[in-house]
Short mmCIF file of C-alpha atoms and ligand atoms in Angstrom, two decimals:
data_model
loop_
_atom_site.label_atom_id
_atom_site.label_comp_id
_atom_site.label_asym_id
_atom_site.label_seq_id
_atom_site.Cartn_x
_atom_site.Cartn_y
_atom_site.Cartn_z
CA MET A 441 -37.36 3.59 48.90
CA ARG A 442 -38.34 5.67 45.90
CA ILE A 443 -38.01 9.11 47.30
CA LYS A 444 -35.05 8.20 48.79
CA SER A 445 -33.41 7.12 45.50
CA PHE A 446 -34.92 10.19 43.76
CA LEU A 447 -33.23 12.28 46.33
CA LEU A 448 -29.97 10.84 45.67
CA LEU A 449 -30.44 10.88 42.33
CA THR A 450 -31.06 14.93 42.39
CA ALA A 451 -28.13 14.93 44.49
CA PHE A 452 -25.84 13.48 42.18
CA VAL A 453 -27.44 15.65 39.18
CA LEU A 454 -26.61 18.67 41.09
CA SER A 455 -23.28 17.81 42.24
CA SER A 456 -22.19 16.74 38.65
CA VAL A 457 -23.66 20.30 36.89
CA PRO A 458 -19.95 21.78 37.25
CA PHE A 459 -18.09 18.59 36.30
CA SER A 460 -20.63 18.50 32.76
CA LEU A 461 -19.54 22.21 31.97
CA GLY A 462 -16.22 20.73 31.46
CA GLN A 463 -13.32 23.36 30.51
CA SER A 464 -14.91 26.50 32.12
CA SER A 465 -14.76 24.70 35.71
CA PRO A 466 -11.74 21.96 35.84
CA ALA A 467 -12.80 19.34 38.72
CA TYR A 468 -9.29 19.46 40.05
CA ASP A 469 -6.47 22.49 40.56
CA LEU A 470 -3.77 20.03 40.15
CA VAL A 471 -3.11 16.53 39.29
CA ILE A 472 -0.02 14.64 40.13
CA ILE A 473 0.29 11.62 37.60
CA ASN A 474 2.36 8.71 37.16
CA GLY A 475 4.10 8.99 40.48
CA ARG A 476 5.02 6.29 43.08
CA VAL A 477 3.14 7.39 46.26
CA VAL A 478 4.76 6.98 49.61
CA ASP A 479 1.82 7.70 51.77
CA GLY A 480 3.79 8.48 54.93
CA THR A 481 2.19 5.72 57.01
CA GLY A 482 5.47 3.37 56.47
CA ASN A 483 3.30 1.29 54.38
CA PRO A 484 5.12 0.10 51.03
CA TRP A 485 4.63 2.56 47.81
CA PHE A 486 1.85 2.33 45.43
CA ARG A 487 1.08 3.55 42.26
CA ALA A 488 -1.69 6.37 41.84
CA SER A 489 -2.69 9.99 40.77
CA VAL A 490 -2.95 12.55 43.33
CA ALA A 491 -5.80 15.23 42.72
CA ILE A 492 -5.88 18.48 44.70
CA LYS A 493 -8.40 21.11 44.87
CA ASP A 494 -8.61 24.27 47.46
CA GLY A 495 -5.53 23.32 48.98
CA ARG A 496 -6.50 19.78 50.15
CA ILE A 497 -6.01 16.17 48.72
CA VAL A 498 -9.38 15.13 47.01
CA LYS A 499 -8.69 11.85 45.42
CA VAL A 500 -5.88 9.48 45.33
CA GLY A 501 -6.02 6.72 42.57
CA ARG A 502 -7.41 6.75 39.45
CA VAL A 503 -7.74 10.27 38.12
CA ASP A 504 -8.56 11.82 34.78
CA GLY A 505 -6.15 14.22 34.43
CA SER A 506 -7.85 16.35 31.63
CA ASN A 507 -9.82 17.79 34.30
CA ALA A 508 -7.40 19.71 35.97
CA LYS A 509 -5.87 23.32 35.82
CA GLN A 510 -2.32 22.01 36.19
CA ILE A 511 -0.92 18.47 35.77
CA ILE A 512 2.63 17.23 37.26
CA ASP A 513 3.88 14.21 35.80
CA ALA A 514 6.02 12.41 38.54
CA LYS A 515 6.87 9.73 36.13
CA GLY A 516 10.23 7.57 37.84
CA GLN A 517 9.76 9.74 40.87
CA ILE A 518 8.29 9.27 44.57
CA VAL A 519 5.26 11.17 45.51
CA ALA A 520 5.46 11.86 49.29
CA PRO A 521 3.78 14.16 52.09
CA GLY A 522 5.96 17.33 53.02
CA PHE A 523 8.25 16.98 55.43
CA ILE A 524 7.27 18.20 59.02
CA ASP A 525 10.29 19.45 60.64
CA VAL A 526 9.61 19.53 64.34
CA HIS A 527 13.05 21.01 65.31
CA ALA A 528 13.52 24.48 63.97
CA HIS A 529 14.74 27.80 65.05
CA THR A 530 13.06 30.06 62.69
CA GLU A 531 11.80 33.33 64.92
CA ASN A 532 13.27 35.12 62.06
CA ILE A 533 10.93 33.39 59.32
CA TYR A 534 9.29 36.79 58.53
CA ASP A 535 12.53 38.00 57.10
CA GLN A 536 12.95 34.90 55.05
CA PRO A 537 9.53 34.05 53.70
CA MET A 538 10.73 31.79 51.09
CA ALA A 539 12.55 29.66 53.92
CA GLU A 540 14.37 28.04 50.61
CA ASN A 541 16.94 26.02 52.40
CA PHE A 542 14.07 23.98 53.99
CA ILE A 543 11.60 23.97 51.04
CA ARG A 544 14.56 22.59 48.79
CA MET A 545 14.71 19.68 50.96
CA GLY A 546 11.26 18.87 50.93
CA VAL A 547 10.43 20.75 54.09
CA THR A 548 6.89 22.15 53.92
CA THR A 549 6.05 22.69 57.92
CA LEU A 550 8.58 23.92 60.61
CA VAL A 551 7.85 23.53 64.34
CA THR A 552 9.89 26.65 65.69
CA GLY A 553 10.70 28.03 69.32
CA ASN A 554 12.82 24.67 70.26
CA CYS A 555 15.51 24.78 73.05
CA GLY A 556 13.30 26.97 75.27
CA GLY A 557 13.84 30.10 72.88
CA SER A 558 10.72 31.34 71.21
CA VAL A 559 8.72 34.55 70.68
CA THR A 560 6.23 35.49 73.78
CA GLU A 561 3.74 36.70 71.83
CA VAL A 562 2.58 33.69 70.02
CA GLY A 563 -0.76 34.70 68.82
CA GLU A 564 0.82 37.61 67.11
CA PHE A 565 3.70 36.00 65.58
CA LEU A 566 1.35 33.23 63.81
CA GLY A 567 -1.21 36.17 63.05
CA ARG A 568 1.63 38.10 61.18
CA ILE A 569 1.25 35.65 58.01
CA ASN A 570 -1.82 37.21 57.31
CA GLU A 571 0.00 40.44 56.35
CA LYS A 572 3.29 38.53 55.44
CA PRO A 573 2.53 35.45 53.26
CA LEU A 574 5.11 32.55 53.61
CA ALA A 575 6.10 29.61 51.65
CA ILE A 576 6.28 27.30 54.40
CA ASN A 577 3.72 26.39 56.80
CA ILE A 578 4.66 27.38 60.54
CA SER A 579 4.04 26.51 64.05
CA THR A 580 5.57 27.22 67.26
CA LEU A 581 6.61 26.10 70.89
CA ILE A 582 6.60 28.66 73.75
CA GLY A 583 10.14 28.57 75.10
CA HIS A 584 10.65 28.35 78.68
CA ASN A 585 13.79 30.49 78.78
CA SER A 586 12.20 33.33 76.92
CA VAL A 587 9.38 32.98 79.45
CA ARG A 588 11.89 33.10 82.24
CA GLN A 589 13.84 35.74 81.14
CA LYS A 590 10.90 37.78 80.54
CA VAL A 591 9.77 37.47 84.39
CA MET A 592 13.11 36.89 86.03
CA GLY A 593 15.83 38.19 83.74
CA LEU A 594 19.02 36.13 83.84
CA ASP A 595 18.76 35.82 87.76
CA ASN A 596 20.33 32.42 88.77
CA ARG A 597 17.87 31.48 91.49
CA ALA A 598 14.38 29.55 92.05
CA PRO A 599 11.40 32.02 90.99
CA THR A 600 9.06 33.52 93.78
CA ALA A 601 5.58 32.12 94.21
CA ASP A 602 4.63 35.34 92.30
CA GLU A 603 6.81 35.05 89.47
CA GLN A 604 6.11 31.33 88.94
CA LYS A 605 2.69 32.32 88.41
CA LYS A 606 3.72 34.97 85.91
CA MET A 607 5.43 32.45 84.19
CA ASN A 608 2.48 30.10 84.02
CA GLU A 609 0.29 32.86 82.76
CA LEU A 610 2.46 33.63 79.82
CA VAL A 611 2.85 29.32 78.78
CA GLU A 612 -1.13 29.40 79.01
CA GLN A 613 -1.57 32.90 76.95
CA ALA A 614 1.08 31.19 74.27
CA MET A 615 -1.00 28.05 74.31
CA LYS A 616 -4.40 29.96 73.78
CA GLY A 617 -2.39 31.87 71.07
CA GLY A 618 -1.66 28.86 69.37
CA ALA A 619 1.48 27.29 70.49
CA VAL A 620 1.72 23.63 70.16
CA GLY A 621 3.34 23.00 73.51
CA LEU A 622 6.19 24.08 75.80
CA ALA A 623 10.00 23.92 74.90
CA THR A 624 12.90 23.82 77.48
CA GLY A 625 16.87 24.25 76.92
CA LEU A 626 17.87 22.99 79.79
CA ILE A 627 21.86 23.92 79.13
CA TYR A 628 21.25 27.14 78.26
CA VAL A 629 20.83 30.60 80.44
CA PRO A 630 18.48 31.37 81.93
CA GLY A 631 16.67 28.00 81.57
CA THR A 632 19.71 26.13 83.12
CA TYR A 633 19.08 27.84 86.49
CA SER A 634 15.78 26.04 86.73
CA GLU A 635 14.91 23.06 88.88
CA THR A 636 12.92 20.51 87.91
CA ASP A 637 9.72 21.64 89.80
CA GLU A 638 9.63 24.93 88.04
CA VAL A 639 9.73 22.89 84.69
CA ILE A 640 6.89 20.85 85.84
CA GLU A 641 4.81 23.68 86.83
CA LEU A 642 5.25 25.09 83.25
CA ALA A 643 4.54 22.09 81.68
CA LYS A 644 1.11 21.79 83.42
CA ALA A 645 0.23 25.15 82.35
CA ALA A 646 0.71 23.86 78.79
CA SER A 647 -0.80 20.36 79.20
CA LYS A 648 -3.97 22.13 80.22
CA HIS A 649 -4.45 23.25 76.77
CA GLY A 650 -3.40 20.09 75.12
CA GLY A 651 0.37 21.04 74.46
CA ILE A 652 3.42 18.88 74.35
CA TYR A 653 6.80 18.99 76.22
CA ALA A 654 9.61 19.39 74.04
CA SER A 655 13.05 19.71 75.91
CA HIS A 656 16.95 20.07 74.86
CA ILE A 657 17.48 18.35 77.76
CA ARG A 658 20.00 19.15 80.89
CA ASP A 659 22.97 17.08 79.80
CA GLU A 660 23.75 15.37 76.37
CA GLY A 661 26.92 14.14 77.64
CA THR A 662 27.72 12.38 80.90
CA GLY A 663 24.76 13.01 82.66
CA VAL A 664 22.45 11.77 79.82
CA VAL A 665 20.79 9.57 81.44
CA ASP A 666 19.72 11.33 84.36
CA ALA A 667 18.80 14.19 81.93
CA ILE A 668 16.43 11.60 79.69
CA LYS A 669 14.89 10.63 83.05
CA GLU A 670 14.09 14.21 84.19
CA ALA A 671 12.14 14.91 80.71
CA ILE A 672 10.35 11.86 81.31
CA ASN A 673 9.51 12.52 84.76
CA ILE A 674 8.52 16.08 83.70
CA GLY A 675 5.84 14.61 81.06
CA GLU A 676 4.65 12.25 83.50
CA LYS A 677 3.97 14.63 86.10
CA ALA A 678 2.23 17.11 83.81
CA ASP A 679 0.33 14.28 81.88
CA MET A 680 1.59 15.15 78.65
CA PRO A 681 3.79 13.94 75.69
CA VAL A 682 7.50 14.17 75.69
CA GLN A 683 9.32 15.01 72.77
CA ILE A 684 13.23 14.88 73.32
CA SER A 685 15.16 17.12 70.95
CA HIS A 686 18.02 16.24 69.02
CA PHE A 687 18.61 12.80 70.42
CA LYS A 688 22.55 12.27 71.08
CA ILE A 689 25.18 11.12 73.34
CA SER A 690 27.59 13.69 73.35
CA ALA A 691 30.27 12.13 75.66
CA LYS A 692 33.02 10.02 74.02
CA SER A 693 33.11 7.98 77.06
CA LEU A 694 29.47 7.00 76.62
CA TRP A 695 29.60 6.23 72.86
CA GLY A 696 27.89 2.98 72.32
CA GLN A 697 25.56 3.43 74.81
CA THR A 698 22.72 4.70 72.90
CA PRO A 699 20.32 1.32 72.81
CA MET A 700 20.59 2.02 76.95
CA ALA A 701 19.42 5.64 76.47
CA LEU A 702 16.75 4.54 73.94
CA GLY A 703 15.86 1.97 76.51
CA LEU A 704 14.51 4.38 78.91
CA VAL A 705 12.34 6.13 76.36
CA ARG A 706 11.04 2.65 75.56
CA ASP A 707 10.19 1.80 79.34
CA ALA A 708 8.27 5.18 79.53
CA ARG A 709 6.19 4.33 76.38
CA LYS A 710 5.41 1.04 78.07
CA ARG A 711 4.17 2.83 81.11
CA GLY A 712 1.85 4.63 78.77
CA LEU A 713 3.59 7.77 78.17
CA ASN A 714 4.03 9.02 74.73
CA VAL A 715 7.52 10.03 74.69
CA THR A 716 9.35 10.11 70.98
CA VAL A 717 12.58 12.11 69.66
CA ASP A 718 13.98 13.62 66.99
CA GLN A 719 17.35 13.42 65.19
CA TYR A 720 19.62 15.38 62.67
CA ALA A 721 21.46 12.93 60.70
CA TYR A 722 25.03 14.07 61.69
CA PRO A 723 27.88 12.91 63.79
CA ALA A 724 28.45 16.83 64.88
CA SER A 725 26.47 19.46 66.63
CA SER A 726 26.11 22.91 66.37
CA THR A 727 25.82 25.52 69.40
CA SER A 728 27.70 28.70 70.71
CA LEU A 729 31.03 28.63 71.93
CA ASP A 730 29.91 29.75 75.37
CA ALA A 731 28.21 26.08 75.72
CA ARG A 732 32.11 25.36 76.55
CA MET A 733 31.96 27.27 79.51
CA PRO A 734 30.75 26.21 82.88
CA THR A 735 27.40 27.73 83.49
CA TRP A 736 28.20 29.33 86.66
CA ALA A 737 31.04 31.35 84.97
CA ILE A 738 28.68 32.87 82.25
CA ALA A 739 25.77 33.57 84.55
CA GLY A 740 24.25 37.06 84.18
CA GLY A 741 25.73 37.62 80.57
CA ARG A 742 28.68 38.36 78.85
CA GLU A 743 29.81 41.29 80.86
CA GLU A 744 29.37 39.22 84.23
CA GLY A 745 31.51 36.53 82.41
CA LYS A 746 34.16 39.08 81.65
CA LYS A 747 34.28 40.05 85.03
CA ARG A 748 34.91 36.32 86.46
CA LEU A 749 37.76 35.92 83.90
CA ALA A 750 39.35 38.94 85.27
CA ASP A 751 39.71 37.48 88.70
CA PRO A 752 42.86 35.34 88.50
CA GLU A 753 41.20 32.89 91.27
CA SER A 754 37.91 32.32 89.38
CA ARG A 755 39.70 32.30 85.94
CA ALA A 756 41.79 29.31 87.43
CA LYS A 757 38.49 27.60 88.86
CA ILE A 758 36.88 28.12 85.15
CA LYS A 759 39.83 26.61 83.84
CA ALA A 760 39.68 23.38 86.19
CA ASP A 761 36.18 22.87 85.51
CA MET A 762 36.56 22.59 81.90
CA ARG A 763 39.60 20.28 82.08
CA LYS A 764 37.51 18.10 84.39
CA GLY A 765 34.48 18.30 82.12
CA LEU A 766 36.62 17.62 78.89
CA ALA A 767 38.12 14.76 80.69
CA GLU A 768 34.70 13.23 81.99
CA ARG A 769 33.36 13.50 78.11
CA GLY A 770 36.53 11.32 77.15
CA PHE A 771 38.25 13.87 74.88
CA VAL A 772 41.84 14.88 75.33
CA ASP A 773 41.56 18.53 73.83
CA TYR A 774 39.23 20.83 71.70
CA ALA A 775 40.03 19.54 68.32
CA PHE A 776 36.43 18.47 68.26
CA ALA A 777 35.44 22.15 68.20
CA PHE A 778 35.26 23.82 64.91
CA VAL A 779 34.57 27.70 64.60
CA ALA A 780 31.43 28.26 62.16
CA SER A 781 31.17 31.93 62.89
CA HIS A 782 33.37 34.25 64.74
CA ARG A 783 32.36 37.69 64.14
CA ALA A 784 35.82 39.17 65.50
CA ASN A 785 37.80 37.20 63.76
CA PRO A 786 36.15 35.50 60.50
CA GLU A 787 39.56 33.97 59.35
CA PHE A 788 39.27 31.34 62.46
CA ASN A 789 35.88 30.47 60.41
CA GLY A 790 36.18 26.46 59.64
CA LYS A 791 39.19 25.91 61.75
CA ASN A 792 39.16 23.85 64.93
CA ILE A 793 40.01 25.38 68.37
CA ALA A 794 43.35 23.39 68.34
CA GLN A 795 44.38 24.34 64.83
CA ILE A 796 43.58 28.01 66.07
CA THR A 797 45.44 27.96 69.30
CA LYS A 798 48.43 26.54 66.91
CA SER A 799 48.47 29.57 64.50
CA VAL A 800 47.62 32.22 67.01
CA ARG A 801 49.65 31.35 70.09
CA ASN A 802 52.04 28.97 68.35
CA ALA A 803 51.17 26.41 71.03
CA ASP A 804 49.65 23.02 71.37
CA SER A 805 48.76 22.55 75.37
CA LEU A 806 45.25 22.29 76.39
CA ASP A 807 46.08 25.40 78.72
CA GLU A 808 46.71 27.56 75.88
CA GLN A 809 43.50 26.03 73.64
CA ILE A 810 41.32 27.00 77.17
CA GLU A 811 43.30 30.46 76.92
CA GLN A 812 42.25 31.03 73.41
CA ILE A 813 38.42 30.03 74.43
CA PHE A 814 38.48 32.75 76.82
CA THR A 815 39.71 35.23 74.40
CA MET A 816 37.01 34.45 71.66
CA TYR A 817 34.54 34.70 74.57
CA GLU A 818 35.66 38.00 75.38
CA ALA A 819 35.36 38.83 72.10
CA GLY A 820 31.86 38.18 71.78
CA GLY A 821 31.79 34.28 71.52
CA ALA A 822 31.12 32.23 68.47
CA GLN A 823 28.70 30.03 66.77
CA MET A 824 30.45 26.54 66.60
CA VAL A 825 29.98 22.72 65.36
CA TYR A 826 31.43 20.22 67.68
CA GLN A 827 32.20 16.86 66.49
CA VAL A 828 31.21 14.99 69.29
CA MET A 829 28.96 11.88 68.41
CA SER A 830 29.41 8.34 67.28
CA GLU A 831 28.28 7.49 63.64
CA ASP A 832 27.13 4.16 64.87
CA ASP A 833 25.24 5.96 67.24
CA VAL A 834 23.48 8.08 64.80
CA ARG A 835 22.30 5.20 63.02
CA THR A 836 21.10 3.49 65.92
CA ILE A 837 18.84 6.34 66.98
CA MET A 838 17.80 6.74 63.40
CA GLN A 839 16.52 3.15 63.23
CA ASP A 840 14.10 3.54 66.23
CA PRO A 841 10.58 3.96 65.50
CA PHE A 842 10.05 6.69 67.30
CA THR A 843 12.79 8.67 65.90
CA MET A 844 11.56 11.48 63.76
CA ILE A 845 13.90 13.64 61.53
CA ALA A 846 14.06 17.04 62.42
CA SER A 847 17.41 19.70 61.15
CA ASP A 848 17.57 21.83 64.43
CA SER A 849 18.33 24.47 61.77
CA GLY A 850 17.16 28.24 61.14
CA VAL A 851 16.27 29.75 57.68
CA ARG A 852 19.47 30.15 56.07
CA GLU A 853 20.59 33.53 54.16
CA PHE A 854 22.44 32.30 51.21
CA GLY A 855 26.35 32.45 51.67
CA SER A 856 26.03 33.86 54.98
CA GLY A 857 28.28 32.64 57.66
CA VAL A 858 29.44 28.75 57.91
CA PRO A 859 26.25 27.17 59.62
CA HIS A 860 25.91 23.58 60.21
CA PRO A 861 24.99 21.97 56.96
CA ARG A 862 21.95 20.33 58.26
CA GLY A 863 19.95 23.54 57.64
CA TYR A 864 20.50 22.65 53.65
CA GLY A 865 20.71 19.09 53.99
CA ASN A 866 19.36 17.15 56.60
CA ASN A 867 16.33 15.17 54.95
CA ALA A 868 17.88 14.67 51.68
CA ARG A 869 21.22 13.24 53.47
CA VAL A 870 18.63 10.90 55.37
CA LEU A 871 17.03 9.70 52.14
CA GLY A 872 20.25 9.64 49.94
CA GLN A 873 23.00 8.52 52.50
CA TYR A 874 21.27 6.38 54.93
CA VAL A 875 18.32 4.91 52.86
CA ARG A 876 19.65 4.52 49.48
CA ASP A 877 23.70 4.29 49.92
CA LEU A 878 23.73 2.77 53.78
CA LYS A 879 20.63 0.88 53.68
CA ILE A 880 20.09 1.92 57.28
CA ILE A 881 16.21 2.28 56.98
CA SER A 882 13.86 1.89 54.14
CA LEU A 883 12.53 4.84 52.14
CA GLU A 884 9.05 4.31 53.20
CA ASP A 885 10.36 4.20 57.04
CA ALA A 886 12.28 7.62 56.54
CA ILE A 887 9.36 9.12 55.08
CA ARG A 888 7.32 7.91 58.15
CA LYS A 889 9.91 9.71 60.18
CA MET A 890 9.59 12.93 58.53
CA THR A 891 5.77 13.13 58.19
CA SER A 892 3.02 10.90 60.01
CA LEU A 893 5.27 10.39 62.83
CA PRO A 894 5.52 14.04 63.62
CA ALA A 895 1.96 14.89 62.50
CA ASN A 896 0.41 12.79 64.96
CA VAL A 897 2.52 13.78 68.01
CA PHE A 898 2.11 17.23 67.40
CA GLU A 899 -1.35 16.95 66.52
CA PHE A 900 -1.32 18.17 62.95
CA ARG A 901 -4.36 15.79 62.27
CA ASP A 902 -4.84 16.60 58.35
CA ARG A 903 -1.05 16.69 57.60
CA GLY A 904 1.77 14.21 56.91
CA GLN A 905 -0.07 11.71 54.90
CA ILE A 906 -1.05 11.16 51.12
CA ARG A 907 -4.77 10.53 51.89
CA GLU A 908 -8.08 12.02 50.93
CA GLY A 909 -9.36 15.09 53.04
CA PHE A 910 -5.63 15.96 53.96
CA VAL A 911 -3.92 19.17 53.48
CA ALA A 912 -1.79 19.04 50.17
CA ASP A 913 1.58 19.22 51.57
CA ILE A 914 3.64 17.35 49.05
CA VAL A 915 7.12 16.82 47.76
CA ILE A 916 8.22 14.77 44.71
CA PHE A 917 11.41 13.43 44.26
CA ASP A 918 13.92 11.24 42.53
CA GLU A 919 15.05 8.59 45.14
CA ASN A 920 18.13 7.49 42.76
CA THR A 921 19.41 11.13 42.67
CA VAL A 922 18.02 12.82 46.00
CA SER A 923 21.16 13.98 47.99
CA ASP A 924 22.56 16.68 50.47
CA LYS A 925 25.14 18.75 48.92
CA ALA A 926 25.81 20.73 51.97
CA THR A 927 29.28 20.41 54.06
CA PHE A 928 31.04 21.64 57.08
CA GLU A 929 33.27 23.53 55.05
CA ASN A 930 30.92 24.65 52.19
CA PRO A 931 27.36 24.40 53.78
CA HIS A 932 25.59 27.12 51.37
CA GLN A 933 24.40 24.09 49.05
CA TYR A 934 20.93 23.23 48.21
CA ALA A 935 19.85 19.74 48.21
CA VAL A 936 19.38 18.13 44.92
CA GLY A 937 16.53 15.53 43.70
CA PHE A 938 13.66 17.26 44.58
CA SER A 939 11.65 18.60 41.34
CA SER A 940 8.37 19.70 42.85
CA VAL A 941 7.46 20.93 46.49
CA ILE A 942 3.75 21.86 47.35
CA VAL A 943 2.68 23.41 50.42
CA SER A 944 -0.87 23.88 51.41
CA GLY A 945 -2.04 23.21 47.65
CA GLY A 946 0.29 25.73 45.92
CA VAL A 947 3.55 24.57 44.05
CA VAL A 948 6.28 26.89 45.82
CA PHE A 949 9.14 24.87 44.21
CA ASN A 950 9.11 23.67 40.57
CA GLY A 951 12.22 22.13 38.60
CA GLU A 952 14.98 24.53 39.18
CA LYS A 953 13.64 27.21 41.15
CA MET A 954 11.04 28.54 43.83
CA THR A 955 8.03 29.94 42.30
CA GLY A 956 7.21 32.65 44.47
CA THR A 957 3.96 31.05 45.55
CA MET A 958 3.29 31.70 49.02
CA THR A 959 0.63 29.39 50.46
CA GLY A 960 2.13 28.44 53.76
CA LYS A 961 -0.18 28.56 56.86
CA ALA A 962 0.02 29.16 60.32
CA ILE A 963 -0.74 25.86 62.24
CA ARG A 964 -1.80 26.47 65.48
CA GLY A 965 -2.17 24.11 68.60
CA PRO A 966 -5.17 22.60 70.16
CA GLY A 967 -5.26 25.06 72.82
CA TYR A 968 -5.76 27.77 70.39
CA VAL A 969 -8.61 30.29 71.20
CA ALA A 970 -9.84 32.17 68.15
CA LYS A 971 -10.10 36.23 68.55
CA PRO A 972 -13.57 37.07 68.45
CA SER A 973 -12.88 40.32 66.12
CA GLY A 974 -11.56 38.73 62.79
CA SER A 975 -7.95 39.54 64.16
CA GLU A 976 -7.13 35.93 64.49
ZN1 LIG B 1247 18.64 22.56 71.30
#
């Protein structure tokens, strides 16, 4: 007993030495005082100081701030974990290393590679952070479409056994490089040409290395039920968690059916399959103009598509398919389809297809609207905003406990193009509009959906909570003023109400501006195998 307490005493004295030196060696790099902590678990806020040392949260509670290099006074504000956006498209992150549109709405971690499109050299992509620092944490999925295109081009057919094997190997290689799972985009070329079995094989390759299956499902309109079932089936066959991306119903004829669609997810969870979903908080989607065309019509790329349009017979068939698809989804024309960016004629930006057809062709008919879509497709296509969802459905989805908040956005070059406003406002919109103004969900639950829920599912085990030992990804904001400013007409407006954003221990945004601190980390998945030669 005596020896033991002597050892303990010695240890105590030794560990106390740096403390006793006082000013020359502060105990903490940063202490956040006077804030209300919403810790990310969904628990009600509590008052505590948060102390950070070497990039980690080392104490939550009563902390003597005089022993810190830096103090942030969060009086009257919320201190929460940094937001994790599991549905981003930021393959070009190293060209926009500040990721200012994300940081300024509280996002500290991105998962890119969604909807089937990713880099294929994942190890290299994540390793680049060593030469090119980022202000935000980055992780990635491996995209089915990218892998398929590399092996099979844009062919509209099933893979041969050899091609399937090559694709499986690319997925495994990506998982070992640090990917967090497999992503599909089954409405996009060439992923849309795949049968379920092909995806199951690839999902198994990712599952072997601890990956998740994240899917932009095959149909978010009239075929949404079958598409959700397909995603769940793939997860069950490959024995892995399933993330259904940007969960929605985009057929007007099915608006209000959201509880039934969410029920499919709930049933799968009852069976023991970890299915979760994410959502952006807007009743409008954003994708290409090409998505309005039948997939068979655009197979093989734009030049092939143009050839089909030049043939009167197939042009008529394309038109008929588009009319049929529109009617099935419950729309009478293309007034729901707004141009975000049409390079060939930027004057179209911000207008819908009905308005454009009226001004260019002086016509109102659906036939002329389709002709206008053909003209724009032939001129290189366009980035579009589609007002295809019901606000009630958006709210119902948000209230489900397994729904995460994610933007489906890229890094934005300020002022360039007319992108979907979610890239500037998504998280702020949830906190301002849906929590504060509409009271659809509580503040604590909203933050849980942005932090610990995604961290659990994507296995970011030491992020997503204000908790001792966790990485110091932290956001400080005023719950009374937090708001999104970006609109469909004028999207390049940063969110407001955030006073500090801390990424892996570094303050990257403070007060009014980015600080230039670049403390983002690459977050690698459970299958990651470190290279032996220090090349990481
Ligand atoms: Zn998508």
